[in-house]
Amino acid sequence: MKHFTANTNYTVVDRSPLSIQKGDTVTVGPRDKSWPGWIWVSTVDGRGSYVPEDILDISGESAAVLTSFSSRDLSVQKDEKVTALREVNGWLWCRNAAGEEGWLPEFVLIAAP
């Protein structure tokens, strides 16, 4: 686990994050041009989000989900401390002091000493 400090405020925009489970089938969309390794998926109910491409077994326009995933982002305030539990293609799954978890883009974080 790595420790970081937020270098700016980051506010969650999506209040209803996508959650997919291992074994689910999703529809595959375009790859994210700004974040290599992330690809758009949609669920049967029409909800969608970018997910790490490596959690999918893609076959044509559909994919089987290999690892459960939540697109939940984490809001932080400048100088807030977080712990990174996972790093994926420019994003970090972090936990704050209150125990809340979610994704943060690496550009809002600096490594803590």
XYZ file of N, CA and C in Angstrom:
339
model
N 0.843 -1.181 0.000
C 0.000 0.000 0.000
C 0.887 1.242 0.000
N 0.489 2.211 -0.796
C 1.223 3.462 -0.875
C 0.354 4.574 -0.309
N 1.018 5.558 0.286
C 0.313 6.681 0.885
C 0.522 7.926 0.026
N -0.559 8.694 -0.117
C -0.539 9.884 -0.962
C -1.236 11.039 -0.262
N -0.962 12.253 -0.779
C -1.634 13.472 -0.348
C -2.255 14.107 -1.582
N -3.492 14.550 -1.458
C -4.159 15.209 -2.580
C -3.534 16.584 -2.809
N -3.200 16.892 -4.062
C -2.600 18.187 -4.373
C -3.641 19.200 -4.852
N -4.910 18.778 -4.896
C -6.010 19.648 -5.314
C -7.317 19.036 -4.830
N -8.382 19.793 -4.880
C -9.696 19.239 -4.583
C -10.143 18.392 -5.773
N -10.819 17.300 -5.503
C -11.386 16.457 -6.554
C -12.775 16.052 -6.084
N -13.789 16.421 -6.865
C -15.167 16.188 -6.471
C -15.805 15.147 -7.375
N -16.460 14.181 -6.779
C -17.152 13.134 -7.520
C -18.305 13.751 -8.295
N -18.399 13.371 -9.562
C -19.477 13.844 -10.417
C -20.575 12.787 -10.517
N -20.207 11.527 -10.686
C -21.160 10.432 -10.860
C -21.631 9.937 -9.500
N -22.871 10.228 -9.168
C -23.419 9.829 -7.872
C -24.009 8.418 -7.895
N -24.030 7.786 -9.077
C -24.580 6.447 -9.208
C -23.593 5.578 -9.982
N -22.507 5.178 -9.324
C -21.455 4.442 -10.030
C -21.908 3.060 -10.493
N -21.291 2.612 -11.570
C -21.558 1.284 -12.109
C -20.877 0.234 -11.241
N -21.570 -0.860 -10.999
C -20.991 -1.989 -10.289
C -21.272 -3.234 -11.112
N -20.195 -3.935 -11.505
C -20.351 -5.173 -12.253
C -19.649 -6.286 -11.481
N -20.167 -7.491 -11.650
C -19.665 -8.625 -10.888
C -19.000 -9.640 -11.806
N -18.059 -10.379 -11.251
C -17.418 -11.464 -11.978
C -18.505 -12.381 -12.541
N -18.397 -12.693 -13.836
C -19.380 -13.546 -14.488
C -20.453 -12.797 -15.249
N -20.607 -11.488 -14.978
C -21.572 -10.686 -15.737
C -21.142 -10.599 -17.197
N -22.105 -10.356 -18.071
C -21.821 -10.092 -19.473
C -22.160 -8.634 -19.747
N -21.256 -7.935 -20.417
C -21.445 -6.520 -20.728
C -21.242 -6.299 -22.225
N -21.791 -5.186 -22.714
C -21.569 -4.767 -24.090
C -20.361 -3.845 -24.110
N -19.474 -4.073 -25.060
C -18.230 -3.314 -25.151
C -18.403 -2.130 -26.093
N -17.895 -0.978 -25.664
C -17.921 0.230 -26.480
C -16.504 0.659 -26.830
N -16.313 1.962 -27.033
C -14.995 2.457 -27.438
C -13.977 2.457 -26.303
N -12.714 2.383 -26.685
C -11.618 2.526 -25.728
C -11.462 4.013 -25.412
N -11.071 4.318 -24.195
C -10.861 5.704 -23.781
C -9.570 6.214 -24.409
N -9.663 7.292 -25.165
C -8.482 7.847 -25.839
C -7.560 8.592 -24.870
N -8.108 9.096 -23.784
C -7.305 9.838 -22.800
C -6.650 8.925 -21.772
N -7.246 7.779 -21.526
C -6.768 6.850 -20.498
C -6.579 5.473 -21.121
N -5.419 5.184 -21.718
C -5.174 3.865 -22.309
C -5.392 2.752 -21.285
N -5.971 1.646 -21.765
C -6.230 0.517 -20.887
C -7.626 0.520 -20.292
N -8.411 1.575 -20.568
C -9.785 1.668 -20.079
C -10.721 1.594 -21.283
N -11.856 0.916 -21.116
C -12.811 0.713 -22.200
C -14.231 0.885 -21.665
N -15.099 1.472 -22.496
C -16.495 1.699 -22.112
C -17.262 0.389 -22.171
N -18.050 0.105 -21.144
C -18.949 -1.046 -21.158
C -20.344 -0.593 -20.733
N -21.340 -1.341 -21.195
C -22.733 -1.097 -20.810
C -23.328 -2.395 -20.300
N -24.188 -2.279 -19.300
C -24.871 -3.447 -18.752
C -26.228 -3.599 -19.428
N -26.901 -4.691 -19.140
C -28.209 -4.974 -19.724
C -29.201 -3.846 -19.452
N -29.102 -3.221 -18.273
C -30.044 -2.147 -17.934
C -29.654 -0.794 -18.536
N -28.601 -0.772 -19.380
C -28.217 0.453 -20.083
C -27.229 1.337 -19.353
N -26.847 0.967 -18.139
C -25.870 1.763 -17.396
C -24.485 1.478 -17.942
N -23.602 2.478 -17.901
C -22.270 2.267 -18.444
C -21.201 3.054 -17.728
N -19.960 2.667 -18.004
C -18.797 3.332 -17.423
C -17.554 2.794 -18.116
N -16.456 3.524 -17.946
C -15.165 2.997 -18.364
C -14.668 2.043 -17.283
N -14.079 0.931 -17.724
C -13.524 -0.066 -16.816
C -12.152 -0.475 -17.337
N -11.300 -1.032 -16.487
C -10.009 -1.518 -16.978
C -10.231 -2.665 -17.972
N -9.611 -2.555 -19.119
C -9.797 -3.558 -20.169
C -9.359 -4.947 -19.715
N -8.374 -5.017 -18.813
C -7.853 -6.320 -18.408
C -8.779 -7.109 -17.487
N -9.919 -6.543 -17.086
C -10.881 -7.309 -16.282
C -11.935 -7.963 -17.162
N -11.767 -7.841 -18.481
C -12.757 -8.348 -19.429
C -12.175 -9.433 -20.321
N -13.020 -10.391 -20.683
C -12.708 -11.363 -21.724
C -13.595 -10.972 -22.903
N -13.031 -10.187 -23.815
C -13.800 -9.593 -24.904
C -13.946 -10.578 -26.053
N -15.190 -10.669 -26.544
C -15.507 -11.497 -27.703
C -16.476 -10.708 -28.574
N -15.943 -10.068 -29.608
C -16.783 -9.233 -30.467
C -17.251 -7.996 -29.727
N -18.568 -7.799 -29.686
C -19.138 -6.609 -29.036
C -19.568 -6.869 -27.595
N -19.274 -8.051 -27.082
C -19.620 -8.342 -25.690
C -18.383 -8.855 -24.958
N -18.503 -8.898 -23.647
C -17.383 -9.363 -22.834
C -17.907 -9.987 -21.552
N -17.183 -10.984 -21.085
C -17.440 -11.563 -19.772
C -16.561 -10.820 -18.769
N -17.132 -10.490 -17.638
C -16.390 -9.791 -16.590
C -15.597 -10.829 -15.792
N -14.271 -10.639 -15.741
C -13.382 -11.590 -15.061
C -13.164 -11.247 -13.593
N -13.316 -9.955 -13.249
C -13.094 -9.469 -11.889
C -14.158 -8.432 -11.566
N -14.782 -8.537 -10.411
C -15.789 -7.545 -10.011
C -15.177 -6.155 -9.997
N -15.990 -5.134 -10.301
C -15.490 -3.772 -10.450
C -16.569 -2.768 -10.074
N -16.155 -1.697 -9.414
C -17.020 -0.551 -9.140
C -16.358 0.694 -9.715
N -17.151 1.525 -10.381
C -16.612 2.767 -10.948
C -16.711 3.934 -9.965
N -16.909 3.644 -8.705
C -17.061 4.685 -7.677
C -15.788 5.518 -7.564
N -15.942 6.833 -7.717
C -14.833 7.760 -7.494
C -14.861 8.218 -6.044
N -13.749 8.764 -5.600
C -13.612 9.253 -4.229
C -13.352 10.749 -4.262
N -14.145 11.510 -3.556
C -13.884 12.944 -3.438
C -12.795 13.178 -2.394
N -11.901 14.135 -2.672
C -10.868 14.514 -1.709
C -10.714 16.023 -1.692
N -10.203 16.504 -0.598
C -9.863 17.917 -0.454
C -8.353 18.055 -0.516
N -7.887 19.191 -0.990
C -6.452 19.446 -1.053
C -5.827 19.150 0.314
N -4.679 18.480 0.306
C -3.893 18.087 1.479
C -4.468 16.897 2.248
N -5.582 16.333 1.771
C -6.134 15.140 2.415
C -5.225 13.942 2.135
N -5.051 13.095 3.132
C -4.223 11.900 3.019
C -5.091 10.708 2.620
N -4.576 9.879 1.703
C -5.257 8.657 1.297
C -4.235 7.539 1.156
N -4.739 6.314 1.182
C -3.912 5.144 0.952
C -4.370 4.482 -0.332
N -3.443 4.231 -1.247
C -3.766 3.558 -2.503
C -3.709 2.055 -2.293
N -4.794 1.370 -2.625
C -4.881 -0.071 -2.468
C -4.638 -0.800 -3.786
N -4.799 -0.073 -4.901
C -4.656 -0.663 -6.231
C -4.378 0.439 -7.239
N -3.516 0.169 -8.209
C -3.231 1.108 -9.286
C -3.588 0.458 -10.608
N -4.331 1.189 -11.454
C -4.723 0.673 -12.760
C -4.671 1.799 -13.791
N -3.683 1.745 -14.663
C -3.619 2.626 -15.828
C -3.945 4.088 -15.526
N -3.222 4.676 -14.591
C -3.390 6.099 -14.291
C -4.413 6.430 -13.221
N -5.082 5.446 -12.681
C -6.065 5.646 -11.616
C -5.686 4.790 -10.414
N -6.013 5.285 -9.224
C -5.713 4.559 -7.995
C -6.987 4.359 -7.187
N -7.188 3.117 -6.716
C -8.291 2.814 -5.810
C -7.783 3.150 -4.416
N -8.396 4.153 -3.788
C -7.876 4.698 -2.527
C -8.879 4.593 -1.396
N -8.340 4.649 -0.177
C -9.145 4.710 1.042
C -8.745 5.965 1.800
N -9.736 6.725 2.268
C -9.435 7.916 3.060
C -9.492 7.586 4.552
N -9.256 8.573 5.381
C -9.209 8.363 6.833
C -10.548 7.906 7.405
N -11.649 8.245 6.723
C -12.979 7.838 7.183
C -13.334 6.418 6.743
N -12.433 5.782 5.971
C -12.680 4.422 5.508
C -13.423 4.333 4.189
N -13.731 5.484 3.583
C -14.405 5.481 2.280
C -13.401 5.114 1.193
N -13.864 4.377 0.179
C -12.986 3.961 -0.908
C -13.547 4.370 -2.252
N -12.636 4.588 -3.210
C -13.037 4.914 -4.572
C -11.821 5.264 -5.407
N -12.067 5.514 -6.691
C -11.001 5.823 -7.650
C -10.612 7.289 -7.622
N -9.324 7.537 -7.778
C -8.783 8.887 -7.946
C -7.788 8.856 -9.103
N -7.828 9.874 -9.967
C -6.805 9.937 -11.011
C -5.463 10.294 -10.377
N -4.393 9.692 -10.879
C -3.086 9.888 -10.260
C -2.630 11.347 -10.270
N -3.130 12.171 -11.204
C -2.667 13.554 -11.255
C -3.131 14.405 -10.081
N -4.093 13.930 -9.281
C -4.513 14.698 -8.106
C -3.763 14.282 -6.846
N -2.788 13.367 -6.975
C -2.097 12.839 -5.810
C -0.588 13.021 -5.930
N 0.026 13.224 -4.782
C 1.500 13.200 -4.706
C 1.871 12.192 -3.619
N 2.959 11.490 -3.852
C 3.401 10.488 -2.885
C 3.725 11.143 -1.557
N 3.253 10.533 -0.490
C 3.552 11.042 0.854
C 4.891 10.446 1.304
N 5.652 11.242 2.031
C 6.947 10.733 2.517
C 6.785 9.607 3.520
